[in-house]
PDB file of C-alpha atoms in Angstrom:
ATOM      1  CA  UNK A1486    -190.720 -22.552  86.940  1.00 84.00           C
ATOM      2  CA  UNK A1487    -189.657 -23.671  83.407  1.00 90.00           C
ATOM      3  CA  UNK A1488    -186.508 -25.321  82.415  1.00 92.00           C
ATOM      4  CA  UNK A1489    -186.042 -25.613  78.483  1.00 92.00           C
ATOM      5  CA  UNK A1490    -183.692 -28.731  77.173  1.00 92.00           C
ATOM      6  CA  UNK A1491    -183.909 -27.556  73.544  1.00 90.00           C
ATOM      7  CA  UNK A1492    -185.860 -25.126  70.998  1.00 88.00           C
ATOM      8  CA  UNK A1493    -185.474 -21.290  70.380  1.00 88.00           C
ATOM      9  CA  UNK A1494    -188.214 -18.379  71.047  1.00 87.00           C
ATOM     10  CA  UNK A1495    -188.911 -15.768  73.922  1.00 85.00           C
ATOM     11  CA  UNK A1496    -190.229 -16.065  76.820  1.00 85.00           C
ATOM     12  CA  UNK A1497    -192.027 -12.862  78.531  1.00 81.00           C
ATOM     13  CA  UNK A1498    -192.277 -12.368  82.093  1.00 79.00           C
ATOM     14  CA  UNK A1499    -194.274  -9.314  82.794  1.00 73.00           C
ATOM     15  CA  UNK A1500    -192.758  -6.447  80.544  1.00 67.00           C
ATOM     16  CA  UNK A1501    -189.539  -8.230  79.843  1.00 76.00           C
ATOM     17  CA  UNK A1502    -188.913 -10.728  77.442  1.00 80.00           C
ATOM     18  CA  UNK A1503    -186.044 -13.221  77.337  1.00 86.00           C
ATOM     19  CA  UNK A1504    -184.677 -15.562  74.620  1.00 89.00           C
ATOM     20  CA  UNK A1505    -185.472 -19.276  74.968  1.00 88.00           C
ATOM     21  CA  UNK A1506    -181.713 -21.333  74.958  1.00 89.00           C
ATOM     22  CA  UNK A1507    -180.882 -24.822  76.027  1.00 92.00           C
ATOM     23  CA  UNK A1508    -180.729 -25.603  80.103  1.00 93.00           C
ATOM     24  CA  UNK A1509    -181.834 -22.343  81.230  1.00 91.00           C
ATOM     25  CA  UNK A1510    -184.532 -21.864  84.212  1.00 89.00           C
ATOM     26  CA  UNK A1511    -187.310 -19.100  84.058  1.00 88.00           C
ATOM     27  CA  UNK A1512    -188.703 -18.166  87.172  1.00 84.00           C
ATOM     28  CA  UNK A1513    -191.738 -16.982  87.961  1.00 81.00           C
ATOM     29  CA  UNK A1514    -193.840 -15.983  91.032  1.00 74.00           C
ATOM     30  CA  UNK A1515    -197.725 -15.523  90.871  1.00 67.00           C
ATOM     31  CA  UNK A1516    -199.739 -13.430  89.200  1.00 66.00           C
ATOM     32  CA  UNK A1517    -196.844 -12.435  87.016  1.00 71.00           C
ATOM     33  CA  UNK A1518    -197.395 -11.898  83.294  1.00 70.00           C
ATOM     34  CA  UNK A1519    -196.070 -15.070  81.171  1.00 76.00           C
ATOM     35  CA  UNK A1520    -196.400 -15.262  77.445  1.00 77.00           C
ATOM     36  CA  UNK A1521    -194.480 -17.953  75.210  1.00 79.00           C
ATOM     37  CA  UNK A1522    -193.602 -17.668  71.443  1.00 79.00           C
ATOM     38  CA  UNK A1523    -191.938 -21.316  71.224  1.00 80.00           C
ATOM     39  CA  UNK A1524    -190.545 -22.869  68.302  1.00 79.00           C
ATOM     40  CA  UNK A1525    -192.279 -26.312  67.813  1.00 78.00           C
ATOM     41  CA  UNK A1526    -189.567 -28.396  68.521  1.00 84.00           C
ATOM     42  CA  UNK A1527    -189.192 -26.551  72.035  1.00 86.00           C
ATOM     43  CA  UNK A1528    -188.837 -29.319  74.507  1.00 91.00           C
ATOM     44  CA  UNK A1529    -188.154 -28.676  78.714  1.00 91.00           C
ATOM     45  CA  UNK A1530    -190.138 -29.122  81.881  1.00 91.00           C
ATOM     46  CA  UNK A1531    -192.913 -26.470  83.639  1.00 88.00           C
ATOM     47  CA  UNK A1532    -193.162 -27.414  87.132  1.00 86.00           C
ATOM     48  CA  UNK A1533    -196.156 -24.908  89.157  1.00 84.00           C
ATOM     49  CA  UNK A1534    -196.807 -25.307  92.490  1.00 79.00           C
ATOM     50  CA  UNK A1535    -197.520 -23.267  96.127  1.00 74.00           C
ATOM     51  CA  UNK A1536    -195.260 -22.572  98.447  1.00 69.00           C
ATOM     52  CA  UNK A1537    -198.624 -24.121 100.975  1.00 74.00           C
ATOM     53  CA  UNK A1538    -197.452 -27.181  99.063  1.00 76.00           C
ATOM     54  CA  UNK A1539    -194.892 -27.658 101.668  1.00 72.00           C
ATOM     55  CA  UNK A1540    -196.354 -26.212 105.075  1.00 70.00           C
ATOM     56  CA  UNK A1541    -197.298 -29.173 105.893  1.00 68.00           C
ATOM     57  CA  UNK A1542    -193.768 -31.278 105.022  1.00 73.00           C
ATOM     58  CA  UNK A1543    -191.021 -28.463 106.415  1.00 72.00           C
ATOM     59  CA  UNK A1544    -190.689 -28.347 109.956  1.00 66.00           C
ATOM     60  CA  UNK A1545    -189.339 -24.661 109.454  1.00 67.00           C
ATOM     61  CA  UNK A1546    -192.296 -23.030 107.443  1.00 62.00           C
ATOM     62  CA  UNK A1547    -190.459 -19.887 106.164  1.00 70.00           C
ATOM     63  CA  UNK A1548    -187.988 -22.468 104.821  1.00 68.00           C
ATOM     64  CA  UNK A1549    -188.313 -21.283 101.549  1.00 69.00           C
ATOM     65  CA  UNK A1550    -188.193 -17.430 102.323  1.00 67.00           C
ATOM     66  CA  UNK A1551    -184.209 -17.936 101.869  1.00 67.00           C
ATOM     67  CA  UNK A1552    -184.895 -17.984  98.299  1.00 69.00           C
ATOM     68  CA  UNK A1553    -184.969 -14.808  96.908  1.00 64.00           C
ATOM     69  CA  UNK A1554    -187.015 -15.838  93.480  1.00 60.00           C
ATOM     70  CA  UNK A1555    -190.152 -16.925  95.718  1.00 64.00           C
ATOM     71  CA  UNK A1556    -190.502 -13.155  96.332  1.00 59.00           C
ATOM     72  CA  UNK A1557    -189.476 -12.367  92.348  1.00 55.00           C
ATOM     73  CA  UNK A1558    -186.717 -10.492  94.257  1.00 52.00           C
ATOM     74  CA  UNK A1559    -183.411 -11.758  91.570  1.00 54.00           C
ATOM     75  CA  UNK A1560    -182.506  -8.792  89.275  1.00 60.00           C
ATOM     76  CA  UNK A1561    -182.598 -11.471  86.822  1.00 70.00           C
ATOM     77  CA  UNK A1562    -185.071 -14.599  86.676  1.00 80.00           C
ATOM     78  CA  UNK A1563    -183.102 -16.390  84.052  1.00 86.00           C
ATOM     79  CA  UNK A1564    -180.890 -19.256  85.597  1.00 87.00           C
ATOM     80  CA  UNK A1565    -178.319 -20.443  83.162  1.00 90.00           C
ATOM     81  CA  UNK A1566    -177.505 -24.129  84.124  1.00 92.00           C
ATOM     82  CA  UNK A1567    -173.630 -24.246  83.987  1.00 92.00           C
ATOM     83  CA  UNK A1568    -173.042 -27.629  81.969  1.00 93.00           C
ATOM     84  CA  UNK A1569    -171.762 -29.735  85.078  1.00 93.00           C
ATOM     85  CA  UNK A1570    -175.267 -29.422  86.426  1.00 92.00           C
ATOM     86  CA  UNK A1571    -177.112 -29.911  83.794  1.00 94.00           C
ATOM     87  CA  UNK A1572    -177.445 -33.614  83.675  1.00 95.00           C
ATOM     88  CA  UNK A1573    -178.123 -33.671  87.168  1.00 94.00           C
ATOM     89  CA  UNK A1574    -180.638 -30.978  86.820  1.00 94.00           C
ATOM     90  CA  UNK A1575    -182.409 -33.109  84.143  1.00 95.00           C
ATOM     91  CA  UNK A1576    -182.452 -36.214  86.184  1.00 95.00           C
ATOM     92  CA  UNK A1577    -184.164 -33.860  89.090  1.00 94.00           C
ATOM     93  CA  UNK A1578    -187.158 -33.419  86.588  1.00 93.00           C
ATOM     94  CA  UNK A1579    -187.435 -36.924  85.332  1.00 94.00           C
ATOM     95  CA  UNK A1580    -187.895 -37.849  88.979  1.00 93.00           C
ATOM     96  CA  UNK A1581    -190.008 -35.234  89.721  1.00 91.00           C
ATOM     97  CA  UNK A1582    -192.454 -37.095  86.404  1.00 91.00           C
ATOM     98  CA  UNK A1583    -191.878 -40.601  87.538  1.00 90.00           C
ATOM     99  CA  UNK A1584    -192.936 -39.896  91.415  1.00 90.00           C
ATOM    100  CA  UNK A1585    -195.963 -38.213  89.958  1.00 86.00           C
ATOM    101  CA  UNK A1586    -196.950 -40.842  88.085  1.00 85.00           C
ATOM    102  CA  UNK A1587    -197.607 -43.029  91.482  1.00 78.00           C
ATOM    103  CA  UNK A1588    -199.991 -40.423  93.044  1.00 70.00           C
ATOM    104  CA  UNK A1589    -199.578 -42.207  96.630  1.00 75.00           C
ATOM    105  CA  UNK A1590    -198.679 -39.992  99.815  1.00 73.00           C
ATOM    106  CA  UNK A1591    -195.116 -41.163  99.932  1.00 82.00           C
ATOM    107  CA  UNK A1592    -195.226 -40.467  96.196  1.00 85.00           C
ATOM    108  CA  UNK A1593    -195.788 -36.630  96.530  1.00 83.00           C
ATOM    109  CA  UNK A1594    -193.815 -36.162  99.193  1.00 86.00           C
ATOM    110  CA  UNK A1595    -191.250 -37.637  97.325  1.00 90.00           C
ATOM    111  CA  UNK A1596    -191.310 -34.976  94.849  1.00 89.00           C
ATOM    112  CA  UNK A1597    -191.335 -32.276  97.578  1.00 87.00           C
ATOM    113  CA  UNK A1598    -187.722 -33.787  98.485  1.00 90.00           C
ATOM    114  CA  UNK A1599    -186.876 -33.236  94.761  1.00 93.00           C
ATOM    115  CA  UNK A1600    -187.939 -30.221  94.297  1.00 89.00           C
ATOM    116  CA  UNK A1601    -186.393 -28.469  97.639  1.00 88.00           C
ATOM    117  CA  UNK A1602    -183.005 -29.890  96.152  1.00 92.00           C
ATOM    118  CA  UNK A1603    -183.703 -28.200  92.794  1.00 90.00           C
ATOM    119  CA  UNK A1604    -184.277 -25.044  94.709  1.00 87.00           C
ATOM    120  CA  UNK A1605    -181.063 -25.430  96.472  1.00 87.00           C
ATOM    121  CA  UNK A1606    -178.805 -25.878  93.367  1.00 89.00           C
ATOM    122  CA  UNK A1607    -180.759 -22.507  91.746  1.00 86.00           C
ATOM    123  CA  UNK A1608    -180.201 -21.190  95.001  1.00 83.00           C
ATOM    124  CA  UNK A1609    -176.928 -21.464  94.861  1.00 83.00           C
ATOM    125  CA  UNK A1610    -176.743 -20.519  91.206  1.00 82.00           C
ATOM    126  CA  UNK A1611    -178.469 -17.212  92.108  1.00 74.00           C
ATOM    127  CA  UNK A1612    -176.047 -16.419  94.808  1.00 68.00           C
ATOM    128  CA  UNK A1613    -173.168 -16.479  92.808  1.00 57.00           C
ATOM    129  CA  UNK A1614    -175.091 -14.251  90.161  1.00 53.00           C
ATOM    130  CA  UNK A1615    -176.147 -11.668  93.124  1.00 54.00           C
ATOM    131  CA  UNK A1616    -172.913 -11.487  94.858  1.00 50.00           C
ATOM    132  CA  UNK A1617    -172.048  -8.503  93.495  1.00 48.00           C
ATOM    133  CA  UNK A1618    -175.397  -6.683  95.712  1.00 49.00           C
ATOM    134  CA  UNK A1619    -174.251  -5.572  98.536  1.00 48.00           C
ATOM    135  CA  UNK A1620    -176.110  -6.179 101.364  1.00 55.00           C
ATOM    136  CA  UNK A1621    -175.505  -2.596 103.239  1.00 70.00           C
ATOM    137  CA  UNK A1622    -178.046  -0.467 104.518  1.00 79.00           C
ATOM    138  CA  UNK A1623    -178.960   0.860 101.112  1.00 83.00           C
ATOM    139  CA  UNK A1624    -179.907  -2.022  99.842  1.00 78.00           C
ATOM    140  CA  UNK A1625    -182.002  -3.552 102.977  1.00 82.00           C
ATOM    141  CA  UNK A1626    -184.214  -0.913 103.086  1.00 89.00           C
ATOM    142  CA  UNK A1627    -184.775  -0.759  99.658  1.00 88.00           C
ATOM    143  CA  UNK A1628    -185.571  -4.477  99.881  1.00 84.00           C
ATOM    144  CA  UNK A1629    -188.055  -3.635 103.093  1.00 89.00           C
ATOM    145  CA  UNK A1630    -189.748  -0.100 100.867  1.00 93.00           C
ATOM    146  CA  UNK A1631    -190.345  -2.912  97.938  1.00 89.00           C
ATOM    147  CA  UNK A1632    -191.905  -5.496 100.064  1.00 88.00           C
ATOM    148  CA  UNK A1633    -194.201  -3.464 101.653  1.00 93.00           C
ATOM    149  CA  UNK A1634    -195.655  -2.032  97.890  1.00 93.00           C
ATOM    150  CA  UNK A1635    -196.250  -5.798  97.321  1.00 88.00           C
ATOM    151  CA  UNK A1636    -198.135  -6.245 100.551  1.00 90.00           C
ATOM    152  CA  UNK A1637    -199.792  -2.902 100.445  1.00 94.00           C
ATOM    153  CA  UNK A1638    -200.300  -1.807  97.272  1.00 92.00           C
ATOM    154  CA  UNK A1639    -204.116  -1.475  96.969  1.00 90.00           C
ATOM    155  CA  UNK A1640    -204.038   0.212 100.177  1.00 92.00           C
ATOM    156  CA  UNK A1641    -200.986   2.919 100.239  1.00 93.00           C
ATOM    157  CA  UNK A1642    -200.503   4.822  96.784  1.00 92.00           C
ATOM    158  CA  UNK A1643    -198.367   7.576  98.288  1.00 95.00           C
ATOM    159  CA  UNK A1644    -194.387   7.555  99.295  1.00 96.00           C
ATOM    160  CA  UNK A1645    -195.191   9.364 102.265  1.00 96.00           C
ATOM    161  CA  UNK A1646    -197.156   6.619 103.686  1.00 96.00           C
ATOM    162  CA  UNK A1647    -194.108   3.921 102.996  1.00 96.00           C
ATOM    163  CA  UNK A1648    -191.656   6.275 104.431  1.00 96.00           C
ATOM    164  CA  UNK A1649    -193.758   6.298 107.840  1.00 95.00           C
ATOM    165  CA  UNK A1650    -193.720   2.631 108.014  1.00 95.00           C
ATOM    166  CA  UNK A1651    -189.782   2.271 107.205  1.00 94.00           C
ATOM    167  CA  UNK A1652    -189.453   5.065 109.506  1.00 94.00           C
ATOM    168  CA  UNK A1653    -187.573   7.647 107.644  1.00 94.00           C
ATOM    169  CA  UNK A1654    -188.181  10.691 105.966  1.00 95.00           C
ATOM    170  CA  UNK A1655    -190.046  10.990 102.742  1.00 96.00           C
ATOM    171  CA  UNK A1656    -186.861  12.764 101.205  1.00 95.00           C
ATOM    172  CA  UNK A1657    -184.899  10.200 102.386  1.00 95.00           C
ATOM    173  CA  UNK A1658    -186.164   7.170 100.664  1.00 95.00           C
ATOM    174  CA  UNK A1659    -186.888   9.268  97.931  1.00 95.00           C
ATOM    175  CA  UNK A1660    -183.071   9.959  97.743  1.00 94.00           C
ATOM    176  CA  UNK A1661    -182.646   5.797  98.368  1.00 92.00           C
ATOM    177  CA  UNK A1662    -184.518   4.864  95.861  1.00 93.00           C
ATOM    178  CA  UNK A1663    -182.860   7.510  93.100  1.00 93.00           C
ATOM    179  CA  UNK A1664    -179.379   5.801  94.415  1.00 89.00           C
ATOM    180  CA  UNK A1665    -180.248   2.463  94.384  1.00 85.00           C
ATOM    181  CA  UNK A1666    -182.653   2.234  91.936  1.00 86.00           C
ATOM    182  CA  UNK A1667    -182.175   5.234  89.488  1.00 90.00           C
ATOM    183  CA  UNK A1668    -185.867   6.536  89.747  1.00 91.00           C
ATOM    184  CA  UNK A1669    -187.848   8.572  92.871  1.00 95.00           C
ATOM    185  CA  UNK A1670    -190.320   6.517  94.878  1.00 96.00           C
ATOM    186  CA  UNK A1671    -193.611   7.715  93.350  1.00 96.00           C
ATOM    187  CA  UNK A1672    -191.838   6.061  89.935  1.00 94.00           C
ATOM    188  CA  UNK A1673    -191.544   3.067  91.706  1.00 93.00           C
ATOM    189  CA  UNK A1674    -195.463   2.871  93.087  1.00 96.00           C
ATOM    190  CA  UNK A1675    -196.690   3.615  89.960  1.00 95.00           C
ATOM    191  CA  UNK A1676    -194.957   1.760  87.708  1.00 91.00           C
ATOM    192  CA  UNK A1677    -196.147  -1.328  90.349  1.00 92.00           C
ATOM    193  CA  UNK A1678    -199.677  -0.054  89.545  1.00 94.00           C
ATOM    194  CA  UNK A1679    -199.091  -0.154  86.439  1.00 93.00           C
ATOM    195  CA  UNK A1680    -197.900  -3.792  86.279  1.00 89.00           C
ATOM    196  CA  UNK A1681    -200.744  -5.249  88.453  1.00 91.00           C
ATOM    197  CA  UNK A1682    -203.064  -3.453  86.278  1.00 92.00           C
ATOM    198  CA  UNK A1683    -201.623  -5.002  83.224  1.00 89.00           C
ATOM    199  CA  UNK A1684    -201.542  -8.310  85.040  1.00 85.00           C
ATOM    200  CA  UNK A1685    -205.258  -8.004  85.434  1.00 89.00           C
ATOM    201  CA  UNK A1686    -206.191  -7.301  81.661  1.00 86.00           C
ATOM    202  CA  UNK A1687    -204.669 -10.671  80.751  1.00 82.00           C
ATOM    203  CA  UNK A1688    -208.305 -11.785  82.754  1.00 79.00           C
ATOM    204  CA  UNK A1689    -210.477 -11.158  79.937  1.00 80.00           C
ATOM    205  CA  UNK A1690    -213.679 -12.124  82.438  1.00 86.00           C
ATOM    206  CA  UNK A1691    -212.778  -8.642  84.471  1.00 90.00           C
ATOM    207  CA  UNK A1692    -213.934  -5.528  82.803  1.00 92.00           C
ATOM    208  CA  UNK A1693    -211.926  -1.791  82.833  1.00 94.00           C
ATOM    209  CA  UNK A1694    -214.142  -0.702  85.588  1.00 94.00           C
ATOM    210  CA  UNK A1695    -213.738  -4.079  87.689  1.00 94.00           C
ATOM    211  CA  UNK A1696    -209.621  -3.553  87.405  1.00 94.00           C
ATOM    212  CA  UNK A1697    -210.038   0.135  88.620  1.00 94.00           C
ATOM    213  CA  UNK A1698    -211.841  -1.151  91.598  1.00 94.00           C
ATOM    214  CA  UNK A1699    -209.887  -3.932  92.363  1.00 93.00           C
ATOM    215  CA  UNK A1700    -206.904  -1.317  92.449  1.00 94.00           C
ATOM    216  CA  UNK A1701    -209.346   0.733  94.876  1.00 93.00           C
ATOM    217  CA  UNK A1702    -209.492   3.861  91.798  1.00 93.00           C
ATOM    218  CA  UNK A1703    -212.685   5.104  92.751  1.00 86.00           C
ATOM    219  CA  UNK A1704    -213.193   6.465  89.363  1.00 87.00           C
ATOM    220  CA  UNK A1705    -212.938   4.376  86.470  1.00 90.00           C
ATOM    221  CA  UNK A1706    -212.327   7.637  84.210  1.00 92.00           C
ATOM    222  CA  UNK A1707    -209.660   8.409  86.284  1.00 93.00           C
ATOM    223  CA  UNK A1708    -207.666   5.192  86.231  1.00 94.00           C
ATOM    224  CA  UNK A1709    -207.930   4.936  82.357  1.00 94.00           C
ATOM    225  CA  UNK A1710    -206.078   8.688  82.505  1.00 94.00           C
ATOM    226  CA  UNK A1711    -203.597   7.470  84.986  1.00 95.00           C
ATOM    227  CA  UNK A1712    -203.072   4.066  83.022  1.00 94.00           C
ATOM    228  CA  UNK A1713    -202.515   6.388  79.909  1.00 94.00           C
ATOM    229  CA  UNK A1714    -200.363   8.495  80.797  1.00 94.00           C
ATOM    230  CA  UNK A1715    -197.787   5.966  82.101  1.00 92.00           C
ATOM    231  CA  UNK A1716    -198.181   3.587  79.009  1.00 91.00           C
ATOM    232  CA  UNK A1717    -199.036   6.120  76.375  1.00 91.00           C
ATOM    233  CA  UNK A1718    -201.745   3.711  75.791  1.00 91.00           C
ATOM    234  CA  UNK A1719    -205.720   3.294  76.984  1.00 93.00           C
ATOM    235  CA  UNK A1720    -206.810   0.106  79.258  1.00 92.00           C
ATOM    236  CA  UNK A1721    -208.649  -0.537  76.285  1.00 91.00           C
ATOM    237  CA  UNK A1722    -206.081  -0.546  73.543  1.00 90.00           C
ATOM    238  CA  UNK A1723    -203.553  -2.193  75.733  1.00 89.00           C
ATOM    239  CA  UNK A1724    -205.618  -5.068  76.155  1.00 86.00           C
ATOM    240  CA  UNK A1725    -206.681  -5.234  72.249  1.00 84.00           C
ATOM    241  CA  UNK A1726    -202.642  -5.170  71.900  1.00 79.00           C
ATOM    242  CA  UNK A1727    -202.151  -8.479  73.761  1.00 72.00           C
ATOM    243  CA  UNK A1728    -205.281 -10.047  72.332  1.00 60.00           C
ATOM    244  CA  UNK A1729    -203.969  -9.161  69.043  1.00 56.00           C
ATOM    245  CA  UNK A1730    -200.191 -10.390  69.566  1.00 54.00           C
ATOM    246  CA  UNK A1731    -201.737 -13.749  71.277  1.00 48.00           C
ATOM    247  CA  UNK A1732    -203.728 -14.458  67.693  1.00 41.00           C
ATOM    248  CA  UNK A1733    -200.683 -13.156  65.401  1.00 37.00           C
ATOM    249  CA  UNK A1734    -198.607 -15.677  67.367  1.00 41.00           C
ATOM    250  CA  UNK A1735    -201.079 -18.282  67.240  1.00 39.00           C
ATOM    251  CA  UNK A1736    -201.492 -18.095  63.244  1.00 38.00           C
ATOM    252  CA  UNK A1737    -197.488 -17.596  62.616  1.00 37.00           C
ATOM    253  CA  UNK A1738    -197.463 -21.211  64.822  1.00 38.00           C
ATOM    254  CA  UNK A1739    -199.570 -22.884  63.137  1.00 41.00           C
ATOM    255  CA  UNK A1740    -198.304 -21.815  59.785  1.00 39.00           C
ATOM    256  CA  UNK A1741    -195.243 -22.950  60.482  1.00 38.00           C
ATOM    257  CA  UNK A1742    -196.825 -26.504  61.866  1.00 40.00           C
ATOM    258  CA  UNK A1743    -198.264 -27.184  58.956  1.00 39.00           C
TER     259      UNK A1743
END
């Protein structure tokens, strides 16, 4: 989570980027794709943390599964603090810094309290910004079809097998996921493929052949051709791409530092 007071620049989460402004919240889940091409006199707050971090401290464990942007579920994962929060928002993080400064038990948990209030006011935020979803039967199983790719997606690579486990027809989510989401449900699975895979070549230590396994490709030639043809671009290049953008940004920063 990152909360920026001041400072321009873009933030990119995954394949989307999104303009830096005043009081605005970025949110983030793990293993997503962050890059940041800040303006030096960028100032704000990065908080990370596990949702384990509270097992032990909630009596209700799955206390924080009735916030959609722990599952990277919000159509949009920019929260714009409306200025009658914003103070209060601020204050939230300046607490957050003080209580961490103490590092005693009652310190941390302390923080925990702060934190599940901050996730209530962007809870609340994100409700009124996904009130117009409706939550009819479209939309639930569409939810369901998306979090089983995240929990299966090394194992089940065709719609046919998702279909079985929502029950349905292949045609039929296939026809749900065109309404809903404008594209068929083998778009879907690979363009999540895709993503992971692009996810993993920010890990320079894992090499092409490593990612294809990981992704259970059993050929390494064939998940290049597959990569390819969804990105127009080689493992290889795509990875010299980022590499290349991370040192362009780095120089253009320090140029303008100095």
């Amino acid at each position: 989570m990152v909360f920026f007071t001041q400072g321009n620049g873009q933030v990119g989460i995954d394949c989307s980027s999104f303009d830096v402004k005043p009081h605005r919240i970025y949110l983030m889940i793990p293993g997503q794709l962050q890059t940041y091409f800040c303006d030096e006199n960028v100032e704000g707050y990065v908080v990370n943390f596990s949702v384990q971090f509270f097992n032990s401290f909630l009596l209700k464990v799955n206390y924080l599964d009735q916030f959609p942007y722990f599952k990277g579920a919000l159509n949009n994962p920019v929260i714009q603090i409306p200025e009658a929060m914003q103070e209060e928002i601020i204050i939230l993080f300046e607490r957050m810094i003080l209580e961490a400064s103490g590092g005693k038990r009652l310190d941390i948990d302390m923080i925990k309290v702060l934190m599940i209030q901050l996730f209530i006011h962007i809870g609340r935020l994100t409700a009124e910004t996904e009130k117009n979803v409706s939550e009819c039967y479209k939309n639930i199983q569409i939810k369901k079809f998306l979090n089983l790719i995240e929990t299966n997606l090394l194992d089940l690579k065709l719609p046919k097998e998702y279909a079985r486990m929502l029950n349905m027809t292949t045609n039929h989510l296939n026809s749900l996921c065109n309404e809903v989401l404008g594209k068929s449900t083998g778009e879907v699975i690979r363009e999540r493929i895709v993503m992971e895979a692009k996810r993993l070549m920010i890990n320079y230590d894992l090499s092409i052949s490593e990612i294809a396994y990981r992704l259970n490709f059993n050929d390494n030639s064939y998940f290049s051709k597959f990569f390819k043809k969804y990105t127009e671009m080689t493992p290889e290049a795509f990875r010299q791409n980022i590499f290349c953008e991370q040192v362009f940004h780095t120089v253009i920063l320090n140029q303008y530092r100095s």
